[in-house]
Short mmCIF file of C-alpha atoms in Angstrom, two decimals:
data_model
loop_
_atom_site.label_atom_id
_atom_site.label_comp_id
_atom_site.label_asym_id
_atom_site.label_seq_id
_atom_site.Cartn_x
_atom_site.Cartn_y
_atom_site.Cartn_z
CA MET A 4 62.60 -34.95 48.09
CA PRO A 5 66.15 -35.46 49.28
CA GLU A 6 67.00 -37.80 46.41
CA SER A 7 66.18 -35.32 43.65
CA VAL A 8 68.17 -32.63 45.47
CA LEU A 9 71.13 -35.02 45.58
CA PHE A 10 70.65 -35.92 41.93
CA TRP A 11 70.39 -32.38 40.62
CA ILE A 12 73.49 -31.30 42.54
CA MET A 13 75.71 -34.34 41.96
CA GLY A 14 74.56 -35.23 38.43
CA PRO A 15 75.66 -32.00 36.72
CA LEU A 16 78.87 -32.04 38.77
CA ALA A 17 79.63 -35.56 37.53
CA VAL A 18 79.04 -34.58 33.91
CA VAL A 19 81.16 -31.43 34.27
CA ALA A 20 83.99 -33.44 35.83
CA ALA A 21 83.78 -36.02 33.04
CA VAL A 22 83.95 -33.29 30.37
CA GLY A 23 86.85 -31.71 32.24
CA MET A 24 88.62 -35.06 32.08
CA LEU A 25 88.77 -34.67 28.31
CA LEU A 26 89.88 -31.05 28.37
CA VAL A 27 92.63 -30.89 31.01
CA LYS A 28 96.17 -31.24 29.77
CA LYS A 29 97.83 -33.22 32.54
CA ALA A 30 96.97 -36.87 33.05
CA VAL A 31 97.11 -36.46 36.85
CA HIS A 32 94.28 -33.92 36.71
CA SER A 33 92.28 -36.31 34.55
CA ALA A 34 92.78 -39.00 37.18
CA LEU A 35 91.56 -36.72 39.97
CA LEU A 36 88.47 -35.72 37.99
CA LEU A 37 87.74 -39.39 37.26
CA ALA A 38 88.03 -40.16 40.98
CA TRP A 39 85.43 -37.46 41.61
CA VAL A 40 83.08 -38.97 39.01
CA MET A 41 83.44 -42.35 40.71
CA VAL A 42 82.64 -40.88 44.14
CA THR A 43 79.53 -39.28 42.61
CA LEU A 44 78.48 -42.64 41.22
CA ALA A 45 78.92 -44.15 44.68
CA PHE A 46 76.47 -41.54 45.99
CA PHE A 47 74.03 -42.51 43.25
CA TYR A 48 74.32 -46.22 44.08
CA ILE A 49 73.59 -45.61 47.75
CA ALA A 50 70.69 -43.33 46.86
CA GLN A 51 69.25 -46.12 44.72
CA GLY A 52 69.33 -48.74 47.45
CA ALA A 53 72.57 -50.42 46.32
CA LEU A 54 74.32 -49.94 49.64
CA PHE A 55 76.89 -52.69 49.15
CA LEU A 56 77.81 -51.55 45.63
CA GLY A 57 78.20 -47.96 46.83
CA ILE A 58 80.75 -49.01 49.43
CA VAL A 59 82.50 -51.34 46.97
CA GLN A 60 82.62 -48.50 44.45
CA VAL A 61 84.48 -46.29 46.92
CA VAL A 62 86.81 -49.03 48.13
CA VAL A 63 87.59 -50.71 44.80
CA TYR A 64 87.40 -47.86 42.31
CA THR A 65 88.40 -44.67 44.09
CA GLY A 66 90.61 -46.65 46.44
CA ALA A 67 92.36 -49.42 44.53
CA VAL A 68 91.90 -48.69 40.83
CA MET A 69 92.59 -44.95 40.95
CA MET A 70 95.57 -45.55 43.23
CA LEU A 71 96.92 -47.98 40.64
CA PHE A 72 96.36 -45.38 37.91
CA LEU A 73 98.20 -42.68 39.87
CA PHE A 74 100.99 -45.13 40.67
CA ILE A 75 101.49 -45.97 36.99
CA LEU A 76 101.27 -42.26 36.12
CA MET A 77 104.12 -41.52 38.50
CA LEU A 78 106.05 -44.45 37.03
CA VAL A 79 105.44 -43.62 33.39
CA GLY A 80 103.95 -40.41 32.33
CA VAL A 81 104.45 -37.43 34.61
CA ASP A 82 107.09 -35.88 32.39
CA ALA A 83 105.57 -37.20 29.18
CA ALA A 84 103.75 -34.11 27.96
CA ASP A 85 100.32 -35.08 26.70
CA SER A 86 99.75 -32.80 23.76
CA LEU A 87 96.15 -31.95 22.97
CA THR A 88 97.00 -31.26 19.33
CA GLU A 89 95.29 -33.69 17.00
CA THR A 90 97.64 -35.91 15.05
CA ILE A 91 95.07 -37.30 12.63
CA ARG A 92 93.55 -34.45 10.69
CA GLY A 93 89.81 -33.98 11.10
CA LEU A 94 89.63 -36.57 13.89
CA ARG A 95 88.25 -34.26 16.54
CA PRO A 96 85.26 -32.84 14.58
CA ILE A 97 84.35 -36.32 13.37
CA ALA A 98 84.62 -37.75 16.89
CA ILE A 99 82.49 -34.99 18.39
CA THR A 100 79.86 -35.27 15.64
CA ALA A 101 79.69 -39.03 16.09
CA ALA A 102 79.46 -38.62 19.86
CA ILE A 103 76.64 -36.09 19.60
CA GLY A 104 74.85 -38.50 17.29
CA PHE A 105 75.35 -41.43 19.63
CA GLY A 106 74.45 -39.46 22.74
CA GLY A 107 71.35 -38.01 21.06
CA LEU A 108 70.33 -41.51 19.99
CA MET A 109 70.71 -42.86 23.52
CA VAL A 110 68.90 -39.95 25.15
CA SER A 111 66.00 -40.01 22.70
CA LEU A 112 65.78 -43.79 23.05
CA ILE A 113 65.56 -43.54 26.83
CA SER A 114 63.00 -40.75 26.69
CA ARG A 115 60.78 -42.54 24.16
CA ALA A 116 60.99 -46.00 25.68
CA THR A 117 58.10 -47.02 27.90
CA LEU A 118 58.89 -49.38 30.71
CA GLY A 119 55.32 -50.68 30.74
CA ARG A 120 54.90 -50.14 34.45
CA GLU A 121 55.84 -47.86 37.28
CA PRO A 122 59.36 -48.33 38.71
CA VAL A 123 59.07 -51.03 41.38
CA GLY A 124 61.77 -49.90 43.80
CA LEU A 125 63.95 -52.14 45.91
CA ASP A 126 62.04 -52.05 49.19
CA ALA A 127 60.79 -55.61 48.79
CA ALA A 128 64.08 -56.98 47.45
CA ASN A 129 66.07 -55.26 50.19
CA ALA A 130 63.66 -56.37 52.93
CA ALA A 131 66.20 -58.72 54.52
CA GLY A 132 69.04 -56.26 53.93
CA ASN A 133 70.90 -55.38 50.73
CA VAL A 134 73.99 -57.44 51.52
CA GLN A 135 71.91 -60.48 52.50
CA GLY A 136 69.87 -60.21 49.31
CA LEU A 137 73.00 -59.95 47.14
CA ALA A 138 74.66 -62.86 48.95
CA GLN A 139 71.52 -64.97 48.44
CA LEU A 140 71.72 -64.40 44.67
CA LEU A 141 75.49 -64.60 44.41
CA PHE A 142 75.75 -67.98 46.09
CA SER A 143 72.74 -69.58 44.44
CA THR A 144 71.89 -68.38 40.92
CA TYR A 145 75.22 -66.76 40.14
CA VAL A 146 77.58 -69.20 41.85
CA TRP A 147 79.10 -70.45 38.57
CA PRO A 148 79.87 -66.93 37.20
CA PHE A 149 81.26 -66.11 40.63
CA GLU A 150 83.75 -69.00 40.42
CA VAL A 151 84.68 -68.11 36.84
CA VAL A 152 85.33 -64.52 37.89
CA SER A 153 87.63 -65.69 40.67
CA ALA A 154 89.61 -67.68 38.10
CA LEU A 155 89.75 -64.53 35.96
CA LEU A 156 91.15 -62.52 38.87
CA ILE A 157 93.93 -65.03 39.48
CA THR A 158 94.75 -65.15 35.76
CA ALA A 159 94.89 -61.35 35.60
CA ALA A 160 97.23 -61.19 38.59
CA LEU A 161 99.51 -63.81 37.02
CA GLY A 162 99.38 -62.03 33.66
CA ALA A 163 100.39 -58.72 35.23
CA MET A 164 103.31 -60.39 36.99
CA VAL A 165 104.48 -62.04 33.76
CA LEU A 166 104.19 -58.76 31.85
CA ALA A 167 105.94 -56.68 34.48
CA HIS A 168 108.77 -59.15 35.04
CA ARG A 169 112.02 -58.29 33.31
CA GLN A 170 114.97 -60.60 33.00
CA ARG A 171 118.21 -58.67 33.44
CA GLU A 172 120.48 -59.59 30.54
CA VAL A 173 123.55 -57.51 31.38
CA ALA A 174 124.96 -57.19 34.88
CA ARG A 175 123.95 -54.15 36.86
CA PRO A 176 126.64 -51.41 36.42
CA SER A 177 128.75 -51.16 39.54
CA GLN A 178 129.90 -47.91 41.12
CA ARG A 179 133.27 -48.40 39.46
CA ASP A 180 131.69 -48.79 36.02
CA LEU A 181 129.62 -45.64 36.49
CA SER A 182 132.67 -43.68 37.61
CA GLU A 183 134.73 -44.80 34.61
CA GLN A 184 131.85 -43.96 32.31
CA ARG A 185 131.69 -40.42 33.71
CA PHE A 186 135.39 -39.81 33.18
CA ARG A 187 135.42 -41.27 29.68
CA SER A 188 132.33 -39.40 28.50
CA GLY A 189 134.51 -36.61 27.07
CA SER A 190 133.79 -33.74 29.40
CA LEU A 191 135.24 -33.48 32.89
CA ALA A 192 132.59 -30.91 33.92
CA THR A 193 130.27 -33.52 35.39
CA ALA A 194 132.93 -36.00 36.48
CA ALA A 195 132.34 -35.20 40.14
CA GLY A 196 128.58 -35.55 39.77
CA LEU A 197 125.91 -32.98 39.06
CA PRO A 198 125.47 -30.03 41.44
CA GLY A 199 122.73 -30.23 44.04
CA PRO A 200 119.68 -27.95 43.87
CA GLY A 201 118.87 -25.09 46.20
CA VAL A 202 120.42 -21.68 46.75
CA PHE A 203 122.65 -21.75 49.75
CA ALA A 204 121.49 -19.74 52.79
CA ARG A 205 118.65 -17.97 51.01
CA HIS A 206 116.35 -20.70 49.74
CA ASN A 207 116.49 -24.44 49.93
CA ALA A 208 114.17 -26.44 47.70
CA VAL A 209 114.52 -29.09 45.00
CA ASP A 210 112.87 -26.88 42.41
CA VAL A 211 115.28 -23.95 42.77
CA PRO A 212 118.42 -24.23 40.63
CA ALA A 213 121.74 -23.74 42.34
CA LEU A 214 123.73 -20.61 41.52
CA LEU A 215 127.03 -20.87 39.72
CA PRO A 216 130.01 -18.76 40.94
CA ASP A 217 129.20 -16.08 38.36
CA GLY A 218 125.64 -15.75 39.70
CA SER A 219 123.83 -17.50 36.86
CA ALA A 220 121.49 -20.43 37.49
CA ALA A 221 122.61 -24.01 36.95
CA PRO A 222 119.70 -25.93 35.37
CA ALA A 223 121.68 -29.18 35.62
CA SER A 224 121.12 -29.13 39.38
CA ILE A 225 117.37 -29.75 38.92
CA SER A 226 115.85 -33.17 38.36
CA GLU A 227 115.17 -33.96 34.72
CA THR A 228 111.47 -34.57 35.42
CA LEU A 229 110.93 -31.20 37.07
CA ARG A 230 112.74 -29.49 34.21
CA THR A 231 110.59 -31.05 31.48
CA ARG A 232 107.43 -30.30 33.46
CA GLY A 233 108.47 -26.67 33.69
CA ASP A 234 108.26 -26.68 37.49
CA MET A 235 111.52 -24.79 37.89
CA ILE A 236 111.55 -21.64 40.03
CA ASP A 237 113.71 -18.73 38.86
CA SER A 238 116.52 -18.47 41.35
CA SER A 239 117.55 -14.91 40.47
CA GLU A 240 115.35 -13.46 43.22
CA PHE A 241 117.32 -15.39 45.81
CA GLN A 242 120.67 -13.99 44.68
CA LEU A 243 122.55 -11.72 47.03
CA ASP A 244 122.02 -8.11 46.11
CA GLN A 245 125.08 -6.90 44.21
CA VAL A 246 124.73 -3.23 45.20
CA ASN A 247 124.39 -3.88 48.92
CA THR A 248 127.57 -5.90 49.13
CA GLU A 249 129.49 -3.17 47.33
CA VAL A 250 128.23 -0.51 49.76
CA ARG A 251 129.27 -2.64 52.72
CA GLU A 252 132.74 -3.05 51.24
CA GLU A 253 133.19 0.72 50.90
CA LYS A 254 132.47 1.24 54.57
CA MET B 6 62.07 -39.12 41.72
CA ASN B 7 61.90 -40.90 38.39
CA PRO B 8 64.86 -43.34 38.15
CA THR B 9 65.06 -42.71 34.38
CA ASN B 10 67.08 -39.57 35.14
CA TYR B 11 69.97 -41.80 36.19
CA LEU B 12 69.83 -43.46 32.78
CA TYR B 13 70.36 -40.07 31.12
CA ILE B 14 73.42 -39.42 33.27
CA SER B 15 74.65 -42.89 32.43
CA ALA B 16 74.24 -42.31 28.67
CA LEU B 17 76.01 -38.94 28.91
CA LEU B 18 78.95 -40.35 30.86
CA PHE B 19 79.28 -43.24 28.41
CA THR B 20 79.34 -40.83 25.46
CA ILE B 21 81.94 -38.61 27.12
CA GLY B 22 84.09 -41.67 27.80
CA ALA B 23 83.79 -42.73 24.16
CA ILE B 24 84.92 -39.28 22.96
CA GLY B 25 87.89 -39.51 25.31
CA VAL B 26 88.97 -42.88 23.96
CA VAL B 27 89.01 -41.50 20.41
CA VAL B 28 90.40 -38.01 21.04
CA ARG B 29 93.03 -38.32 23.78
CA ARG B 30 96.52 -39.56 22.92
CA ASN B 31 97.98 -40.54 26.28
CA ALA B 32 97.42 -44.26 26.75
CA ILE B 33 96.69 -43.86 30.46
CA VAL B 34 94.04 -41.20 29.84
CA VAL B 35 92.48 -43.42 27.17
CA PHE B 36 92.38 -46.17 29.75
CA MET B 37 90.73 -43.92 32.30
CA CYS B 38 88.05 -43.05 29.73
CA ILE B 39 87.37 -46.78 29.30
CA GLU B 40 86.91 -46.98 33.07
CA LEU B 41 84.44 -44.11 32.82
CA MET B 42 82.44 -46.03 30.21
CA LEU B 43 82.38 -49.15 32.42
CA ASN B 44 81.19 -47.06 35.37
CA ALA B 45 78.42 -45.54 33.25
CA ALA B 46 77.25 -49.02 32.28
CA ASN B 47 77.29 -49.99 35.97
CA LEU B 48 75.09 -47.04 36.85
CA SER B 49 72.45 -48.14 34.35
CA PHE B 50 72.60 -51.72 35.71
CA VAL B 51 71.92 -50.43 39.22
CA THR B 52 69.13 -48.19 37.93
CA PHE B 53 67.46 -51.05 36.08
CA ALA B 54 67.72 -53.20 39.21
CA ARG B 55 65.75 -50.53 41.02
CA ILE B 56 63.21 -50.12 38.21
CA ASN B 57 62.57 -53.86 38.01
CA GLY B 58 62.63 -54.41 41.75
CA ASN B 59 65.13 -57.28 41.88
CA LEU B 60 68.80 -57.47 42.76
CA ASP B 61 70.07 -59.21 39.61
CA GLY B 62 71.24 -55.93 38.10
CA GLN B 63 73.31 -55.21 41.18
CA VAL B 64 74.96 -58.64 40.97
CA VAL B 65 75.86 -57.99 37.33
CA ALA B 66 77.27 -54.57 38.27
CA PHE B 67 79.34 -56.31 40.93
CA PHE B 68 80.76 -58.71 38.33
CA THR B 69 81.49 -55.77 36.04
CA MET B 70 83.54 -54.19 38.81
CA VAL B 71 85.62 -57.37 39.21
CA VAL B 72 86.21 -57.64 35.47
CA ALA B 73 87.12 -53.93 35.32
CA ALA B 74 89.67 -54.44 38.10
CA CYS B 75 91.26 -57.33 36.14
CA GLU B 76 91.27 -55.21 33.01
CA VAL B 77 93.02 -52.34 34.79
CA VAL B 78 95.71 -54.63 36.18
CA VAL B 79 96.53 -56.23 32.83
CA GLY B 80 96.11 -53.03 30.81
CA LEU B 81 98.41 -51.00 33.01
CA ALA B 82 100.99 -53.79 32.91
CA ILE B 83 100.84 -53.65 29.10
CA ILE B 84 101.25 -49.85 29.16
CA VAL B 85 104.29 -50.16 31.43
CA THR B 86 105.79 -52.81 29.13
CA ILE B 87 105.27 -50.62 26.05
CA TYR B 88 106.72 -47.65 27.92
CA ARG B 89 109.82 -49.64 28.79
CA SER B 90 110.57 -50.59 25.20
CA ARG B 91 109.47 -47.37 23.45
CA ARG B 92 109.92 -44.69 26.17
CA SER B 93 106.50 -43.23 25.43
CA ALA B 94 102.95 -43.57 26.73
CA SER B 95 101.36 -42.08 23.63
CA VAL B 96 99.10 -44.34 21.61
CA ASP B 97 100.38 -42.77 18.37
CA ASP B 98 103.94 -43.91 18.99
CA ALA B 99 103.02 -47.59 19.14
CA SER B 100 102.86 -47.96 15.36
CA LEU B 101 105.75 -50.32 14.78
CA LEU B 102 103.79 -52.53 12.39
CA LYS B 103 103.23 -49.61 10.04
CA ARG B 104 106.88 -48.98 9.27
#
């Protein structure tokens, strides 16, 4: 039975990935695990004779929707640390108890329900092809919901544009304004701009802080986002060896 | 294989998504958990289509996908708007009405 092999491999993997989605700290990892769950569901759709939906699942969900999620994550929340500490006391035990109750209810309901007949299977309905069968239904019985849904799509696109649009109320600061602001900020240390990252001649990467003349690292040379994420490499190992230079000078 | 097994997976995924909506604090993760719940519902639609031997369930799952796509577009736009004004994507920080 190839289908039960597929089910018993992919099913537990989907559940594990979904549980992992709740447990991982970073939102990007959650997004990747969710993408995996969606791919698994696409497998299940195709295994159940829903060929068209399986392809649409991959294209729309793992393609478009997850891409949108990752895009917004990069825009908004990469440096926003998502703490797993509970802010409302007692929320987590209550939530888990309620979830176990709800899940147990659903599972026992499914196991006790009798369908009254053997599962029919889609061989007859898919006789002319799955896409043809769906199109037949979509453009006859469901033509009115189909039109309404198209109106919904246009409204959603318009709504997103209205929400994302921002009217600029003050003029964009010019280079001159920014320069004056730097000099009048009190300290002249950053008046010439922040130092660039990387350790000259030994290592060159955006996550390695530059070295100051006294040999200490300059955290200001690293992007703010990388610093808050903690993705900063210690640059001390790339420093020139103090002892070696002294020996060479003696010779 | 008995198609009812898919219904169990669907129920489990829905429950996990519901826990995520309540427990997680990052608005984007909460949103992803809602997507997980919608996907779980879709799986049971497809399974019932197979059990009953007609394609209506698949058409409904197709509509659900379209509505979910609309929901993602608008929801993420709302999250970006809130982030712009409050500099945070945490659902706990959006409590302006309380103070």
